[in-house]
Amino acid sequence: MAHDNVHLIRGLYEAFGKGDVASVLGKMDKDIEWREAENFIYADCNPYVGPQAVLDGVITRLASEWDGFTMTPEEWLDAGNHVVVLGTYTGTHKATGRVVRAQFAHVWAVKGSRVLRFQQFTDTKQFAEVVA
């Protein structure tokens, strides 16, 4: 079952990379609790509860404020009902023209075929400097 959780989360990154936001949202529990890293530029409404809140508060903002924003997963850690993904964010902030390249750790809580919780960890200072 745990291997299935890694497969599920890999599919979310693949869908996001293709711009298939509907598939990403479709795997979220109706009461998903999504937390951006403390002091992150999109942590202003933590926790985001429900797929619509994640879409409005995170995904739409990423799409409208960044050019070429990508999440590149590099390592997958199978922790049973949790999957930890280590990787790198890259993108150019539209308003400043500055580029970000920051490591991330994402912790996903999964039950069945649904994502229950998400927690992001990243270099919040780097993002703050890029958007300023």
Coordinates of N, CA and C in Angstrom, one line a residue:
M1 N 0.8 -1.2 0.0 CA 0.0 0.0 0.0 C 0.9 1.3 0.0
A2 N 1.9 1.3 0.8 CA 2.8 2.4 0.9 C 3.4 2.8 -0.5
H3 N 3.8 1.7 -1.3 CA 4.3 1.9 -2.6 C 3.2 2.6 -3.5
D4 N 2.0 2.3 -3.3 CA 0.9 2.9 -4.0 C 0.8 4.4 -3.6
N5 N 1.2 4.8 -2.4 CA 1.2 6.2 -2.0 C 2.2 7.0 -2.8
V6 N 3.4 6.4 -2.9 CA 4.5 7.0 -3.7 C 4.0 7.2 -5.1
H7 N 3.4 6.2 -5.7 CA 2.9 6.3 -7.1 C 1.8 7.4 -7.2
L8 N 0.9 7.5 -6.2 CA -0.1 8.5 -6.2 C 0.6 9.9 -6.2
I9 N 1.5 10.1 -5.4 CA 2.2 11.5 -5.2 C 3.0 11.8 -6.5
R10 N 3.7 10.8 -7.0 CA 4.4 11.0 -8.3 C 3.5 11.5 -9.4
G11 N 2.3 10.9 -9.4 CA 1.3 11.3 -10.4 C 0.9 12.7 -10.2
L12 N 0.8 13.2 -9.0 CA 0.5 14.6 -8.8 C 1.5 15.5 -9.4
Y13 N 2.8 15.2 -9.1 CA 3.9 16.1 -9.7 C 3.8 16.0 -11.2
E14 N 3.6 14.9 -11.8 CA 3.5 14.7 -13.2 C 2.4 15.5 -13.8
A15 N 1.2 15.5 -13.2 CA 0.0 16.2 -13.6 C 0.3 17.7 -13.5
F16 N 0.8 18.1 -12.4 CA 1.1 19.6 -12.2 C 2.1 20.0 -13.2
G17 N 3.1 19.2 -13.5 CA 4.1 19.6 -14.6 C 3.5 19.8 -16.0
K18 N 2.4 19.0 -16.2 CA 1.7 19.1 -17.5 C 0.6 20.2 -17.5
G19 N 0.4 20.8 -16.3 CA -0.6 21.8 -16.2 C -2.0 21.3 -16.0
D20 N -2.1 20.0 -15.6 CA -3.3 19.3 -15.4 C -3.8 19.5 -13.9
V21 N -4.2 20.7 -13.6 CA -4.6 21.1 -12.3 C -5.8 20.3 -11.8
A22 N -6.7 20.0 -12.7 CA -7.9 19.2 -12.3 C -7.6 17.9 -11.8
S23 N -6.6 17.2 -12.3 CA -6.2 15.9 -11.8 C -5.5 16.0 -10.4
V24 N -4.7 17.1 -10.2 CA -4.1 17.3 -8.9 C -5.2 17.6 -7.9
L25 N -6.1 18.5 -8.2 CA -7.2 18.8 -7.2 C -8.1 17.5 -7.0
G26 N -8.3 16.7 -8.0 CA -9.1 15.6 -7.9 C -8.6 14.5 -7.0
K27 N -7.4 14.5 -6.6 CA -6.8 13.5 -5.7 C -6.8 14.0 -4.3
M28 N -7.2 15.3 -4.1 CA -7.3 15.8 -2.7 C -8.5 15.5 -2.0
D29 N -8.4 15.2 -0.7 CA -9.6 15.0 0.1 C -10.4 16.3 0.1
K30 N -11.7 16.2 0.3 CA -12.5 17.4 0.3 C -12.1 18.3 1.5
D31 N -11.5 17.8 2.5 CA -11.1 18.6 3.7 C -9.6 18.6 3.8
I32 N -8.8 18.5 2.7 CA -7.4 18.6 2.7 C -6.9 19.8 3.5
E33 N -5.9 19.6 4.3 CA -5.2 20.7 5.0 C -3.9 20.9 4.4
W34 N -3.7 22.1 3.8 CA -2.5 22.4 3.0 C -1.8 23.5 3.7
R35 N -0.5 23.3 4.1 CA 0.3 24.3 4.8 C 1.5 24.7 4.0
E36 N 1.6 25.9 3.6 CA 2.9 26.5 3.1 C 3.8 26.7 4.2
A37 N 5.1 26.7 3.9 CA 6.2 26.9 5.0 C 5.9 28.2 5.7
E38 N 6.2 28.2 7.0 CA 6.1 29.4 7.8 C 6.9 30.5 7.2
N39 N 6.3 31.7 7.1 CA 7.0 32.9 6.5 C 7.1 32.8 4.9
F40 N 6.5 31.8 4.3 CA 6.6 31.7 2.8 C 5.6 32.8 2.3
I41 N 5.9 33.2 1.0 CA 5.1 34.2 0.4 C 3.6 33.9 0.3
Y42 N 3.2 32.6 0.3 CA 1.8 32.2 0.2 C 1.3 31.6 1.5
A43 N 2.0 31.8 2.6 CA 1.5 31.2 3.8 C 0.5 32.1 4.5
D44 N 0.1 33.2 3.9 CA -0.8 34.2 4.5 C -2.1 33.7 4.9
C45 N -2.6 32.6 4.3 CA -3.9 32.0 4.7 C -3.8 30.6 5.2
N46 N -2.6 30.2 5.7 CA -2.4 28.9 6.3 C -3.4 28.6 7.4
P47 N -4.0 27.4 7.6 CA -3.9 26.4 6.5 C -5.0 26.6 5.5
Y48 N -4.7 26.2 4.3 CA -5.7 26.2 3.2 C -6.5 24.9 3.4
V49 N -7.8 25.0 3.5 CA -8.6 23.8 3.8 C -9.6 23.6 2.6
G50 N -9.4 22.4 1.9 CA -10.2 22.1 0.8 C -9.5 22.4 -0.5
P51 N -9.8 21.6 -1.6 CA -9.1 21.9 -2.9 C -9.3 23.3 -3.5
Q52 N -10.5 23.9 -3.3 CA -10.8 25.2 -3.8 C -9.9 26.2 -3.2
A53 N -9.6 26.1 -1.9 CA -8.7 27.0 -1.2 C -7.3 26.9 -1.7
V54 N -6.9 25.6 -1.9 CA -5.5 25.4 -2.5 C -5.4 26.0 -3.9
L55 N -6.5 25.8 -4.7 CA -6.5 26.4 -6.0 C -6.3 27.9 -6.0
D56 N -7.2 28.5 -5.2 CA -7.3 30.0 -5.1 C -6.1 30.6 -4.5
G57 N -5.6 30.0 -3.4 CA -4.6 30.6 -2.5 C -3.2 30.3 -2.9
V58 N -3.0 29.2 -3.6 CA -1.6 28.7 -4.0 C -1.4 28.6 -5.5
I59 N -2.2 27.7 -6.1 CA -1.9 27.3 -7.5 C -2.2 28.5 -8.4
T60 N -3.3 29.2 -8.3 CA -3.6 30.3 -9.1 C -2.6 31.4 -9.0
R61 N -2.1 31.7 -7.8 CA -1.1 32.7 -7.5 C 0.2 32.3 -8.2
L62 N 0.6 31.0 -8.0 CA 1.8 30.6 -8.7 C 1.7 30.8 -10.2
A63 N 0.6 30.5 -10.8 CA 0.5 30.6 -12.2 C 0.5 32.0 -12.7
S64 N -0.1 32.9 -11.9 CA -0.3 34.3 -12.3 C 1.0 35.2 -12.0
E65 N 1.8 34.8 -11.0 CA 2.9 35.6 -10.6 C 4.3 35.1 -11.0
W66 N 4.3 33.9 -11.7 CA 5.6 33.4 -12.0 C 5.6 32.9 -13.5
D67 N 6.8 33.1 -14.1 CA 7.0 32.5 -15.5 C 7.9 31.2 -15.3
G68 N 7.5 30.2 -15.9 CA 8.2 28.9 -15.9 C 8.4 28.3 -14.5
F69 N 7.5 28.5 -13.6 CA 7.7 28.0 -12.3 C 7.5 26.4 -12.4
T70 N 8.6 25.8 -11.9 CA 8.6 24.3 -11.9 C 9.0 23.8 -10.5
M71 N 8.4 22.6 -10.2 CA 8.9 21.8 -9.1 C 9.5 20.5 -9.6
T72 N 10.8 20.3 -9.3 CA 11.5 19.2 -9.8 C 11.7 18.2 -8.7
P73 N 10.9 17.2 -8.5 CA 11.2 16.2 -7.5 C 12.5 15.4 -7.8
E74 N 13.3 15.2 -6.8 CA 14.6 14.5 -7.0 C 14.7 13.3 -6.1
E75 N 14.0 13.2 -5.0 CA 14.0 12.0 -4.2 C 12.7 11.8 -3.5
W76 N 12.3 10.5 -3.4 CA 11.1 10.1 -2.8 C 11.3 9.2 -1.6
L77 N 10.8 9.6 -0.5 CA 10.9 8.8 0.7 C 9.6 8.3 1.2
D78 N 9.5 7.0 1.1 CA 8.3 6.2 1.5 C 8.2 6.1 3.0
A79 N 7.2 6.7 3.6 CA 7.1 6.6 5.0 C 5.7 6.1 5.4
G80 N 5.2 5.0 4.6 CA 3.9 4.5 4.9 C 2.8 5.3 4.4
N81 N 2.0 5.9 5.4 CA 0.9 6.8 5.0 C 1.4 8.2 4.7
H82 N 2.7 8.4 4.8 CA 3.3 9.7 4.4 C 4.3 9.5 3.3
V83 N 4.4 10.5 2.4 CA 5.5 10.5 1.4 C 6.2 11.8 1.5
V84 N 7.5 11.7 1.6 CA 8.3 12.9 1.6 C 9.0 13.0 0.3
V85 N 8.9 14.2 -0.3 CA 9.5 14.5 -1.6 C 10.5 15.6 -1.4
L86 N 11.8 15.4 -1.9 CA 12.8 16.4 -1.9 C 13.1 16.8 -3.3
G87 N 13.2 18.1 -3.5 CA 13.4 18.6 -4.8 C 13.8 20.1 -4.9
T88 N 13.6 20.6 -6.0 CA 14.0 22.0 -6.3 C 12.9 22.8 -7.0
Y89 N 12.6 24.0 -6.5 CA 11.8 24.9 -7.2 C 12.6 25.8 -8.1
T90 N 12.1 26.2 -9.3 CA 12.8 27.2 -10.2 C 11.7 28.0 -10.8
G91 N 12.0 29.2 -11.1 CA 11.0 30.1 -11.8 C 11.5 31.5 -11.8
T92 N 10.8 32.3 -12.6 CA 11.1 33.8 -12.7 C 9.9 34.5 -12.2
H93 N 10.1 35.4 -11.3 CA 9.0 36.2 -10.8 C 8.6 37.3 -11.8
K94 N 7.4 37.3 -12.2 CA 7.0 38.2 -13.3 C 7.2 39.7 -13.0
A95 N 6.9 40.1 -11.8 CA 6.9 41.5 -11.4 C 8.4 42.0 -11.2
T96 N 9.3 41.1 -10.8 CA 10.7 41.6 -10.5 C 11.7 41.1 -11.6
G97 N 11.3 40.1 -12.3 CA 12.2 39.5 -13.3 C 13.4 38.7 -12.6
R98 N 13.3 38.5 -11.3 CA 14.3 37.7 -10.6 C 14.0 36.2 -10.6
V99 N 15.1 35.5 -10.6 CA 14.9 34.0 -10.7 C 15.1 33.4 -9.3
V100 N 14.3 32.4 -9.0 CA 14.5 31.6 -7.8 C 14.9 30.2 -8.2
R101 N 15.8 29.7 -7.4 CA 16.2 28.2 -7.4 C 16.3 27.8 -6.0
A102 N 15.4 27.1 -5.4 CA 15.3 26.8 -4.0 C 15.0 25.4 -3.8
Q103 N 15.7 24.7 -2.8 CA 15.3 23.4 -2.4 C 14.0 23.4 -1.7
F104 N 13.3 22.2 -1.8 CA 12.1 22.0 -1.0 C 12.0 20.6 -0.4
A105 N 11.2 20.5 0.6 CA 10.8 19.2 1.1 C 9.3 19.3 1.3
H106 N 8.6 18.4 0.7 CA 7.1 18.3 0.8 C 6.8 17.0 1.6
V107 N 5.9 17.1 2.5 CA 5.4 16.0 3.3 C 3.9 15.8 3.0
W108 N 3.6 14.7 2.4 CA 2.2 14.4 2.0 C 1.7 13.3 2.9
A109 N 0.5 13.5 3.5 CA -0.2 12.5 4.2 C -1.3 11.9 3.3
V110 N -1.4 10.6 3.2 CA -2.3 9.9 2.2 C -3.1 8.9 3.0
K111 N -4.3 8.8 2.6 CA -5.2 7.7 3.1 C -6.0 7.2 1.9
G112 N -5.9 5.9 1.7 CA -6.6 5.4 0.5 C -5.9 6.0 -0.7
S113 N -6.7 6.5 -1.6 CA -6.2 7.2 -2.8 C -6.4 8.7 -2.7
R114 N -6.4 9.2 -1.5 CA -6.7 10.7 -1.3 C -5.6 11.3 -0.5
V115 N -5.3 12.6 -0.8 CA -4.3 13.3 -0.1 C -5.0 14.1 1.0
L116 N -4.6 13.8 2.3 CA -5.3 14.4 3.4 C -4.6 15.7 3.9
R117 N -3.2 15.7 3.8 CA -2.5 16.9 4.3 C -1.2 17.1 3.4
F118 N -0.8 18.3 3.4 CA 0.4 18.7 2.7 C 1.2 19.7 3.5
Q119 N 2.5 19.5 3.7 CA 3.3 20.5 4.4 C 4.5 20.8 3.6
Q120 N 4.8 22.1 3.3 CA 5.9 22.5 2.5 C 7.0 23.0 3.4
F121 N 8.2 22.8 3.1 CA 9.4 23.4 3.7 C 10.3 23.9 2.6
T122 N 10.8 25.1 2.6 CA 11.6 25.7 1.6 C 12.4 26.9 2.1
D123 N 13.2 27.5 1.3 CA 14.0 28.6 1.7 C 13.1 29.9 1.5
T124 N 12.5 30.2 2.6 CA 11.5 31.3 2.5 C 12.2 32.7 2.3
K125 N 13.4 32.8 2.8 CA 14.2 34.1 2.6 C 14.5 34.3 1.2
Q126 N 14.9 33.3 0.5 CA 15.2 33.4 -0.9 C 13.9 33.9 -1.7
F127 N 12.8 33.3 -1.4 CA 11.6 33.7 -2.1 C 11.2 35.1 -1.8
A128 N 11.4 35.5 -0.5 CA 11.1 36.9 -0.1 C 11.9 37.9 -0.9
E129 N 13.2 37.6 -1.1 CA 14.1 38.5 -1.8 C 13.8 38.5 -3.3
V130 N 13.4 37.4 -3.8 CA 13.1 37.4 -5.3 C 11.8 38.2 -5.6
V131 N 10.9 38.2 -4.7 CA 9.6 39.0 -5.0 C 9.7 40.4 -4.6
A132 N 10.7 40.8 -3.8 CA 10.8 42.2 -3.3 C 11.3 43.2 -4.3

